Amino acid sequence: MQNQIHFEQLSELILKANKGDTKAFEVIVRNYHKFGYAVAFKILYNEEDAKDVVQESFIRIWKHLNEYDKKIKFTTWMYKIVVNLCFDKLKSQKRRRNIFKNLDEYSVINVPSGIDLEKELTNKELAAMIKHFASGLSVKQKTVFILRDMEDLSIEEVSEIMNISSGSVKTNLFYARQNIRKKIIKWENQL
Amino acid sequence: MNCSQIEELFFSKRLDELTPAEKSIIEKHISLCQDCENIYQSFQKAESVLGKMKTHQPILDNEEFLVDSIMQKVNSKSSDQKYENEFYFFERLIRFVSRKSVQYALTSILFIVISLYMFEEYSAVKDITRLENHLNNTSQVIKAKAEIISFDNEILKFFYDAYKFAHGNSSYVKLSKDWLLVNKEDLRNLLLDYEKLDQPTKTKIKSLQSELLNQKDLIFSETEIGKMKTLQLEIEKLNSELQKIKSRRGK
């Protein structure tokens, strides 16, 4: 996913939005909502939940834009908000699941047969794949993997987003990669 | 590197994360080890799958609807914020004040402030009364002393003569200034009676007059006058202090 606006443009937009310019903020939303949605979907495996998180994230960004520290990248700050809201969502889902057992749309963890990675994947297929390969991992390990290996963020950025040390990122990543690659190889051999 | 170390490298790193040295070690190892060669091929396949997965992003339908709903909420928050800015402070203040603990604290503070004010008022009144009394007493003493000083020698002589005459005492008597003041009227009356005295008595009194003049310095010495001047200054100081306190209270 490519960032369409330059750093200078973004800084200017943030400055304007900070003064209450909603038009400037709309430009930011239009440029970054897909970033948030992609991460939220990969963590939550649910379109509506991911949309809710994106919406809530941008409202939070709007409310707390004056607290944004220019020393860190805007996307890093945004990811941090998205990931935290995803974790909140997962916690509430866990509570809900205790009442309504497994009514999740993408609760199936087997990869659908006949999946072709050369063609565009449906959301259901993508969710099933991630869910299958990441099964057995903790939310932290899975999120570290998604941010580092699927969103291509640096170890330092992941550390900042997850609020954990670089060492912890590497440890979680090592375990997640081992697990996921073994599952991929197993899946490949079954094809 | 042995096989398990090579395997650990495959699973812990991405292909693009391997250093040239690690790549060279792997290549050398797999050229000699068939098992690791197989694992390496699997690793490459897994990398390929992950690479392809990475290119797939979730499809976002109704994208415009999502942006619109975000902006709608942002706009409503924006107008809410304007409202909040105006009323937020008072709302929070009311909420803060309506807490039981805050009410107790405020009542205590109010009680302490009133107590302090009352104490200060009481102290001020006490101070003023004390100063006024002191001033009055000092003024009276000074006034009396000043009156005595203002007596000319002649009158003083008569007073003294009259006193001696009245008491029929020709021996040395130390004349008290306070006594003089208190008995001033009586002495005046005695002085009038003196005029009616016969000549021998008057002569006797005259001899006593000279004695009185000698004692005058003992009564109204320079030291005594100096003390009185100091007292005058003290009165002025006390007066100004009193004025200050009164004006402060007035404020």
Short mmCIF file of C-alpha atoms in Angstrom, two decimals:
data_model
loop_
_atom_site.label_atom_id
_atom_site.label_comp_id
_atom_site.label_asym_id
_atom_site.label_seq_id
_atom_site.Cartn_x
_atom_site.Cartn_y
_atom_site.Cartn_z
CA MET A 1 0.00 0.00 0.00
CA GLN A 2 1.61 3.25 -1.09
CA ASN A 3 1.48 6.46 0.80
CA GLN A 4 0.06 9.02 -1.62
CA ILE A 5 1.00 12.23 0.19
CA HIS A 6 4.44 13.50 1.02
CA PHE A 7 5.75 14.16 4.49
CA GLU A 8 5.59 17.96 4.05
CA GLN A 9 2.02 17.80 2.75
CA LEU A 10 1.03 15.56 5.64
CA SER A 11 2.62 17.90 8.20
CA GLU A 12 0.71 20.80 6.71
CA LEU A 13 -2.55 18.84 6.74
CA ILE A 14 -2.01 17.84 10.37
CA LEU A 15 -1.30 21.46 11.28
CA LYS A 16 -4.51 22.62 9.57
CA ALA A 17 -6.58 19.79 11.03
CA ASN A 18 -5.21 20.66 14.45
CA LYS A 19 -6.72 24.11 14.02
CA GLY A 20 -10.11 22.52 13.29
CA ASP A 21 -9.91 22.26 9.50
CA THR A 22 -12.09 19.22 8.78
CA LYS A 23 -11.38 19.41 5.03
CA ALA A 24 -7.68 18.91 5.71
CA PHE A 25 -8.52 16.03 8.01
CA GLU A 26 -10.67 14.46 5.30
CA VAL A 27 -7.61 14.36 3.03
CA ILE A 28 -5.74 12.47 5.77
CA VAL A 29 -8.67 10.06 6.20
CA ARG A 30 -8.87 9.42 2.46
CA ASN A 31 -5.14 8.67 2.30
CA TYR A 32 -4.78 6.48 5.36
CA HIS A 33 -8.07 4.68 6.03
CA LYS A 34 -7.01 1.70 3.92
CA PHE A 35 -3.84 1.24 5.97
CA GLY A 36 -5.91 1.06 9.13
CA TYR A 37 -8.51 -1.20 7.57
CA ALA A 38 -5.91 -3.72 6.29
CA VAL A 39 -4.27 -4.10 9.70
CA ALA A 40 -7.58 -4.20 11.58
CA PHE A 41 -8.99 -6.84 9.21
CA LYS A 42 -5.91 -9.06 9.50
CA ILE A 43 -6.13 -8.95 13.27
CA LEU A 44 -9.91 -9.22 13.60
CA TYR A 45 -10.82 -11.27 10.45
CA ASN A 46 -14.08 -9.35 10.21
CA GLU A 47 -15.01 -6.56 7.79
CA GLU A 48 -17.54 -4.80 9.99
CA ASP A 49 -15.35 -4.95 13.08
CA ALA A 50 -12.41 -3.65 11.05
CA LYS A 51 -14.53 -0.77 9.72
CA ASP A 52 -15.70 0.07 13.25
CA VAL A 53 -12.09 0.13 14.43
CA VAL A 54 -11.02 2.37 11.52
CA GLN A 55 -13.88 4.76 12.22
CA GLU A 56 -13.14 4.87 15.94
CA SER A 57 -9.41 5.27 15.21
CA PHE A 58 -9.91 8.36 13.05
CA ILE A 59 -12.27 9.90 15.59
CA ARG A 60 -9.59 9.36 18.23
CA ILE A 61 -6.95 10.80 15.93
CA TRP A 62 -9.14 13.87 15.38
CA LYS A 63 -9.71 14.33 19.10
CA HIS A 64 -6.08 13.80 20.05
CA LEU A 65 -4.33 15.32 17.06
CA ASN A 66 -2.80 17.99 19.30
CA GLU A 67 -1.05 15.20 21.23
CA TYR A 68 0.59 13.80 18.10
CA ASP A 69 4.35 13.71 18.55
CA LYS A 70 6.04 14.67 15.29
CA LYS A 71 9.11 12.66 16.28
CA ILE A 72 7.28 9.47 15.32
CA LYS A 73 5.77 8.71 11.91
CA PHE A 74 2.10 9.51 11.52
CA THR A 75 1.41 5.98 10.25
CA THR A 76 3.16 4.52 13.31
CA TRP A 77 0.92 6.61 15.57
CA MET A 78 -2.14 5.63 13.55
CA TYR A 79 -1.22 1.92 13.64
CA LYS A 80 -0.76 2.17 17.37
CA ILE A 81 -4.30 3.49 17.78
CA VAL A 82 -5.72 0.89 15.36
CA VAL A 83 -3.89 -2.01 17.04
CA ASN A 84 -4.97 -0.90 20.52
CA LEU A 85 -8.59 -0.64 19.42
CA CYS A 86 -8.32 -4.07 17.79
CA PHE A 87 -7.08 -5.50 21.09
CA ASP A 88 -10.01 -3.85 22.88
CA LYS A 89 -12.35 -5.35 20.31
CA LEU A 90 -10.82 -8.80 20.75
CA LYS A 91 -11.22 -8.56 24.50
CA SER A 92 -14.91 -7.66 24.18
CA GLN A 93 -15.35 -10.43 21.56
CA LYS A 94 -13.77 -12.90 23.96
CA ARG A 95 -16.29 -11.88 26.60
CA ARG A 96 -19.12 -12.09 24.07
CA ARG A 97 -17.93 -15.46 22.80
CA ASN A 98 -18.20 -16.79 26.29
CA ILE A 99 -21.92 -16.07 26.04
CA PHE A 100 -22.55 -16.81 22.34
CA LYS A 101 -20.20 -19.61 21.43
CA ASN A 102 -18.48 -19.27 18.05
CA LEU A 103 -21.00 -17.31 15.99
CA ASP A 104 -18.13 -15.53 14.24
CA GLU A 105 -18.42 -15.17 10.45
CA TYR A 106 -14.85 -16.37 9.93
CA SER A 107 -14.64 -18.85 12.72
CA VAL A 108 -13.54 -21.64 10.33
CA ILE A 109 -9.78 -22.05 10.55
CA ASN A 110 -9.28 -24.45 7.64
CA VAL A 111 -8.01 -22.85 4.45
CA PRO A 112 -10.74 -23.20 1.77
CA SER A 113 -9.78 -25.69 -0.95
CA GLY A 114 -8.92 -24.45 -4.44
CA ILE A 115 -7.42 -21.23 -3.19
CA ASP A 116 -5.24 -19.53 -5.82
CA LEU A 117 -2.77 -16.97 -4.55
CA GLU A 118 -2.15 -15.75 -8.09
CA LYS A 119 -5.72 -14.43 -8.22
CA GLU A 120 -7.31 -11.84 -6.01
CA LEU A 121 -8.40 -13.32 -2.71
CA THR A 122 -11.78 -12.65 -1.22
CA ASN A 123 -11.80 -11.28 2.29
CA LYS A 124 -13.09 -14.61 3.50
CA GLU A 125 -10.17 -16.46 1.85
CA LEU A 126 -7.59 -14.03 3.14
CA ALA A 127 -9.01 -14.15 6.66
CA ALA A 128 -9.13 -17.95 6.57
CA MET A 129 -5.51 -18.16 5.45
CA ILE A 130 -4.19 -15.83 8.11
CA LYS A 131 -6.36 -17.43 10.74
CA HIS A 132 -5.21 -20.91 9.74
CA PHE A 133 -1.52 -20.07 9.60
CA ALA A 134 -1.60 -17.99 12.76
CA SER A 135 -3.61 -20.52 14.75
CA GLY A 136 -1.90 -21.43 17.98
CA LEU A 137 -0.20 -18.05 18.21
CA SER A 138 -1.01 -15.49 20.84
CA VAL A 139 -2.56 -12.18 19.76
CA LYS A 140 0.80 -10.51 20.44
CA GLN A 141 2.77 -12.98 18.28
CA LYS A 142 0.22 -12.76 15.48
CA THR A 143 0.16 -8.94 15.55
CA VAL A 144 3.95 -8.72 15.55
CA PHE A 145 3.99 -11.02 12.51
CA ILE A 146 1.29 -9.05 10.68
CA LEU A 147 3.00 -5.71 11.29
CA ARG A 148 6.52 -6.89 10.45
CA ASP A 149 6.01 -9.49 7.70
CA MET A 150 2.71 -8.46 6.13
CA GLU A 151 2.79 -4.68 6.55
CA ASP A 152 6.59 -4.49 6.21
CA LEU A 153 7.13 -2.25 9.23
CA SER A 154 10.55 -2.08 10.88
CA ILE A 155 11.30 -3.79 14.20
CA GLU A 156 11.48 -0.33 15.83
CA GLU A 157 8.08 0.68 14.46
CA VAL A 158 6.51 -2.58 15.65
CA SER A 159 8.10 -2.03 19.04
CA GLU A 160 6.61 1.51 19.21
CA ILE A 161 3.15 0.38 18.03
CA MET A 162 2.95 -2.60 20.37
CA ASN A 163 4.63 -0.72 23.21
CA ILE A 164 7.10 -3.55 23.78
CA SER A 165 10.89 -3.73 23.51
CA SER A 166 12.71 -4.56 20.25
CA GLY A 167 13.96 -7.73 21.92
CA SER A 168 10.41 -8.78 22.71
CA VAL A 169 9.39 -8.05 19.08
CA LYS A 170 12.22 -10.30 17.82
CA THR A 171 11.36 -13.11 20.23
CA ASN A 172 7.67 -13.04 19.32
CA LEU A 173 8.53 -12.78 15.63
CA PHE A 174 10.87 -15.76 15.80
CA TYR A 175 8.20 -17.93 17.37
CA ALA A 176 5.48 -16.67 14.97
CA ARG A 177 7.62 -17.20 11.86
CA GLN A 178 8.60 -20.69 12.86
CA ASN A 179 5.00 -21.60 13.53
CA ILE A 180 3.55 -19.98 10.42
CA ARG A 181 6.19 -21.34 8.04
CA LYS A 182 5.73 -24.86 9.32
CA LYS A 183 1.98 -24.51 8.78
CA ILE A 184 2.49 -23.10 5.27
CA ILE A 185 4.80 -25.99 4.34
CA LYS A 186 2.26 -28.46 5.69
CA TRP A 187 -0.53 -26.71 3.73
CA GLU A 188 1.59 -26.71 0.56
CA ASN A 189 2.28 -30.42 0.89
CA GLN A 190 -1.44 -31.13 1.23
CA LEU A 191 -2.23 -29.35 -2.06
CA MET B 1 26.96 -24.43 11.15
CA ASN B 2 25.19 -27.69 11.79
CA CYS B 3 21.79 -28.73 10.39
CA SER B 4 19.72 -27.48 13.34
CA GLN B 5 21.41 -24.07 13.19
CA ILE B 6 20.73 -23.90 9.46
CA GLU B 7 17.09 -24.86 10.03
CA GLU B 8 16.79 -22.20 12.73
CA LEU B 9 18.08 -19.63 10.25
CA PHE B 10 15.46 -20.67 7.68
CA PHE B 11 12.63 -20.31 10.10
CA SER B 12 13.69 -17.24 12.02
CA LYS B 13 14.61 -14.95 9.14
CA ARG B 14 13.08 -13.80 5.90
CA LEU B 15 15.02 -14.38 2.69
CA ASP B 16 15.69 -10.65 2.36
CA GLU B 17 16.94 -10.54 5.94
CA LEU B 18 19.73 -13.08 5.38
CA THR B 19 23.16 -11.51 5.23
CA PRO B 20 25.49 -12.39 2.30
CA ALA B 21 27.64 -14.38 4.75
CA GLU B 22 24.59 -16.36 5.99
CA LYS B 23 23.49 -16.96 2.39
CA SER B 24 26.94 -18.27 1.50
CA ILE B 25 27.00 -20.60 4.56
CA ILE B 26 23.52 -21.91 3.63
CA GLU B 27 24.52 -22.49 0.01
CA LYS B 28 27.65 -24.36 1.04
CA HIS B 29 25.71 -26.44 3.57
CA ILE B 30 22.83 -27.42 1.33
CA SER B 31 25.20 -28.41 -1.46
CA LEU B 32 26.45 -31.09 0.93
CA CYS B 33 23.25 -31.88 2.92
CA GLN B 34 20.19 -33.24 1.13
CA ASP B 35 17.89 -32.94 4.19
CA CYS B 36 18.67 -29.27 4.57
CA GLU B 37 18.33 -28.79 0.82
CA ASN B 38 14.75 -30.14 1.12
CA ILE B 39 14.04 -27.89 4.09
CA TYR B 40 15.46 -24.93 2.17
CA GLN B 41 13.15 -25.63 -0.74
CA SER B 42 10.19 -25.78 1.63
CA PHE B 43 11.38 -22.56 3.21
CA GLN B 44 11.52 -20.91 -0.20
CA LYS B 45 7.99 -22.12 -0.97
CA ALA B 46 6.75 -20.76 2.37
CA GLU B 47 8.47 -17.48 1.60
CA SER B 48 6.78 -17.40 -1.77
CA VAL B 49 3.36 -18.03 -0.21
CA LEU B 50 3.97 -15.33 2.37
CA GLY B 51 5.18 -12.96 -0.34
CA LYS B 52 2.00 -13.54 -2.31
CA MET B 53 -0.15 -13.20 0.81
CA LYS B 54 1.52 -9.89 1.49
CA THR B 55 0.34 -8.53 -1.85
CA HIS B 56 -3.26 -9.34 -0.98
CA GLN B 57 -4.99 -6.63 0.92
CA PRO B 58 -8.52 -7.00 2.22
CA ILE B 59 -11.16 -5.57 -0.09
CA LEU B 60 -12.91 -2.57 1.35
CA ASP B 61 -16.41 -2.27 -0.06
CA ASN B 62 -18.43 0.91 0.40
CA GLU B 63 -15.19 2.80 0.86
CA GLU B 64 -16.86 6.14 0.28
CA PHE B 65 -19.49 5.29 2.85
CA LEU B 66 -16.77 4.59 5.46
CA VAL B 67 -14.99 7.89 4.73
CA ASP B 68 -18.32 9.76 4.83
CA SER B 69 -19.34 8.18 8.12
CA ILE B 70 -15.93 9.03 9.62
CA MET B 71 -16.20 12.63 8.45
CA GLN B 72 -19.79 12.90 9.63
CA LYS B 73 -18.69 11.86 13.11
CA VAL B 74 -15.66 14.14 12.96
CA ASN B 75 -17.86 17.09 11.97
CA SER B 76 -20.33 16.39 14.74
CA LYS B 77 -17.41 16.02 17.19
CA SER B 78 -16.04 19.29 15.86
CA SER B 79 -19.28 21.17 16.65
CA ASP B 80 -19.57 19.29 19.95
CA GLN B 81 -16.03 20.36 20.74
CA LYS B 82 -16.99 23.99 20.15
CA TYR B 83 -19.88 23.55 22.56
CA GLU B 84 -17.65 21.62 24.93
CA ASN B 85 -15.02 24.37 24.93
CA GLU B 86 -17.64 26.88 26.06
CA PHE B 87 -19.34 24.81 28.68
CA TYR B 88 -16.77 22.18 29.50
CA PHE B 89 -15.12 24.21 32.24
CA PHE B 90 -18.35 25.04 34.08
CA GLU B 91 -19.70 21.53 33.61
CA ARG B 92 -16.55 20.04 35.09
CA LEU B 93 -16.54 22.61 37.86
CA ILE B 94 -20.13 21.79 38.81
CA ARG B 95 -19.37 18.06 38.65
CA PHE B 96 -16.28 18.60 40.77
CA VAL B 97 -18.05 20.74 43.36
CA SER B 98 -20.99 18.34 43.61
CA ARG B 99 -18.68 15.62 44.95
CA LYS B 100 -19.25 14.91 48.64
CA SER B 101 -15.52 14.95 49.47
CA VAL B 102 -15.07 18.30 47.71
CA GLN B 103 -18.05 19.74 49.59
CA TYR B 104 -16.56 18.63 52.91
CA ALA B 105 -13.20 20.11 51.95
CA LEU B 106 -14.76 23.41 50.86
CA THR B 107 -16.83 23.65 54.06
CA SER B 108 -13.70 23.03 56.14
CA ILE B 109 -11.75 25.65 54.20
CA LEU B 110 -14.62 28.14 54.63
CA PHE B 111 -14.76 27.42 58.37
CA ILE B 112 -10.99 27.93 58.68
CA VAL B 113 -11.11 31.19 56.70
CA ILE B 114 -13.99 32.56 58.82
CA SER B 115 -12.20 31.50 62.02
CA LEU B 116 -9.01 33.19 60.90
CA TYR B 117 -10.92 36.34 59.99
CA MET B 118 -12.70 36.39 63.34
CA PHE B 119 -9.46 35.77 65.17
CA GLU B 120 -7.78 38.59 63.28
CA GLU B 121 -10.71 40.92 64.00
CA TYR B 122 -10.63 39.99 67.68
CA SER B 123 -6.86 40.49 67.81
CA ALA B 124 -7.14 43.83 66.05
CA VAL B 125 -9.87 45.02 68.42
CA LYS B 126 -7.80 43.84 71.37
CA ASP B 127 -4.73 45.59 70.00
CA ILE B 128 -6.61 48.80 69.41
CA THR B 129 -8.15 48.77 72.88
CA ARG B 130 -4.74 48.08 74.41
CA LEU B 131 -3.13 50.85 72.41
CA GLU B 132 -5.93 53.29 73.14
CA ASN B 133 -5.71 52.57 76.86
CA HIS B 134 -1.98 52.87 76.82
CA LEU B 135 -2.20 56.06 74.83
CA ASN B 136 -4.81 57.55 77.15
CA ASN B 137 -2.81 56.65 80.23
CA THR B 138 0.41 57.96 78.76
CA SER B 139 -1.32 61.10 77.52
CA GLN B 140 -2.78 61.79 80.92
CA VAL B 141 0.58 61.39 82.60
CA ILE B 142 2.28 63.58 80.02
CA LYS B 143 -0.49 66.16 80.23
CA ALA B 144 -0.19 66.27 83.99
CA LYS B 145 3.57 66.53 83.87
CA ALA B 146 3.34 69.21 81.23
CA GLU B 147 0.97 71.18 83.41
CA ILE B 148 3.34 70.92 86.32
CA ILE B 149 6.24 72.05 84.18
CA SER B 150 4.21 74.98 82.95
CA PHE B 151 3.78 76.24 86.50
CA ASP B 152 6.01 79.19 86.93
CA ASN B 153 8.28 79.26 89.86
CA GLU B 154 6.21 81.79 91.71
CA ILE B 155 3.05 79.73 91.66
CA LEU B 156 4.97 76.64 92.53
CA LYS B 157 6.48 78.41 95.44
CA PHE B 158 3.06 79.39 96.70
CA PHE B 159 1.75 75.88 96.30
CA TYR B 160 4.60 74.52 98.24
CA ASP B 161 4.36 77.15 100.92
CA ALA B 162 0.69 76.54 101.24
CA TYR B 163 1.30 72.86 101.60
CA LYS B 164 3.93 73.29 104.25
CA PHE B 165 1.80 75.83 106.01
CA ALA B 166 -1.26 73.64 105.98
CA HIS B 167 0.67 70.75 107.41
CA GLY B 168 2.66 72.93 109.86
CA ASN B 169 5.75 71.10 108.74
CA SER B 170 8.92 73.06 108.19
CA SER B 171 11.13 70.05 107.64
CA TYR B 172 12.12 68.76 104.20
CA VAL B 173 9.27 67.31 102.21
CA LYS B 174 9.74 65.67 98.78
CA LEU B 175 6.99 67.07 96.66
CA SER B 176 5.25 64.47 94.58
CA LYS B 177 4.28 65.62 91.11
CA ASP B 178 1.24 63.41 91.10
CA TRP B 179 0.19 64.75 94.43
CA LEU B 180 0.53 68.27 93.10
CA LEU B 181 -1.68 67.45 90.19
CA VAL B 182 -4.35 65.73 92.23
CA ASN B 183 -4.44 68.41 94.89
CA LYS B 184 -4.10 71.34 92.51
CA GLU B 185 -7.53 72.82 93.31
CA ASP B 186 -7.02 72.42 97.03
CA LEU B 187 -3.69 74.14 96.76
CA ARG B 188 -5.21 77.03 94.86
CA ASN B 189 -7.73 77.48 97.64
CA LEU B 190 -4.92 77.34 100.14
CA LEU B 191 -3.09 79.98 98.17
CA LEU B 192 -6.10 82.30 98.46
CA ASP B 193 -6.11 81.72 102.19
CA TYR B 194 -2.41 82.57 102.27
CA GLU B 195 -3.19 86.15 101.33
CA LYS B 196 -5.23 86.42 104.48
CA LEU B 197 -2.31 85.28 106.71
CA ASP B 198 -0.57 87.59 109.16
CA GLN B 199 2.88 88.97 108.47
CA PRO B 200 4.98 86.67 110.79
CA THR B 201 3.44 83.62 109.21
CA LYS B 202 4.08 85.03 105.76
CA THR B 203 7.73 85.63 106.71
CA LYS B 204 8.03 82.07 107.91
CA ILE B 205 6.65 80.88 104.60
CA LYS B 206 9.11 83.09 102.72
CA SER B 207 11.98 81.30 104.40
CA LEU B 208 10.51 78.03 103.28
CA GLN B 209 10.27 79.35 99.69
CA SER B 210 14.00 79.48 99.33
CA GLU B 211 14.17 75.87 100.47
CA LEU B 212 11.58 74.95 97.85
CA LEU B 213 13.60 76.57 95.10
CA ASN B 214 16.54 74.41 96.06
CA GLN B 215 14.39 71.31 95.84
CA LYS B 216 12.81 72.36 92.54
CA ASP B 217 15.67 70.85 90.57
CA LEU B 218 15.15 67.57 92.31
CA ILE B 219 11.53 67.51 91.17
CA PHE B 220 11.92 68.78 87.65
CA SER B 221 15.41 67.73 86.71
CA GLU B 222 16.74 67.65 83.14
CA THR B 223 16.54 63.87 83.17
CA GLU B 224 12.89 64.09 84.04
CA ILE B 225 12.24 66.48 81.15
CA GLY B 226 14.15 64.18 78.81
CA LYS B 227 12.01 61.24 79.90
CA MET B 228 8.92 63.29 79.18
CA LYS B 229 10.14 64.11 75.68
CA THR B 230 10.71 60.41 75.05
CA LEU B 231 7.20 59.73 76.25
CA GLN B 232 5.89 62.41 73.87
CA LEU B 233 7.62 60.65 70.98
CA GLU B 234 6.19 57.34 72.13
CA ILE B 235 2.73 58.86 72.09
CA GLU B 236 3.21 60.07 68.52
CA LYS B 237 4.39 56.60 67.47
CA LEU B 238 1.48 54.90 69.18
CA ASN B 239 -0.92 57.37 67.58
CA SER B 240 0.35 56.64 64.09
CA GLU B 241 0.21 52.89 64.78
CA LEU B 242 -3.34 53.27 65.96
CA GLN B 243 -4.27 55.21 62.83
CA LYS B 244 -2.75 52.49 60.65
CA ILE B 245 -4.70 49.73 62.37
CA LYS B 246 -7.89 51.74 62.16
CA SER B 247 -7.46 52.41 58.45
CA ARG B 248 -6.62 48.72 57.80
CA ARG B 249 -9.78 47.69 59.58
CA GLY B 250 -11.75 50.29 57.63
CA LYS B 251 -10.52 48.68 54.37
#
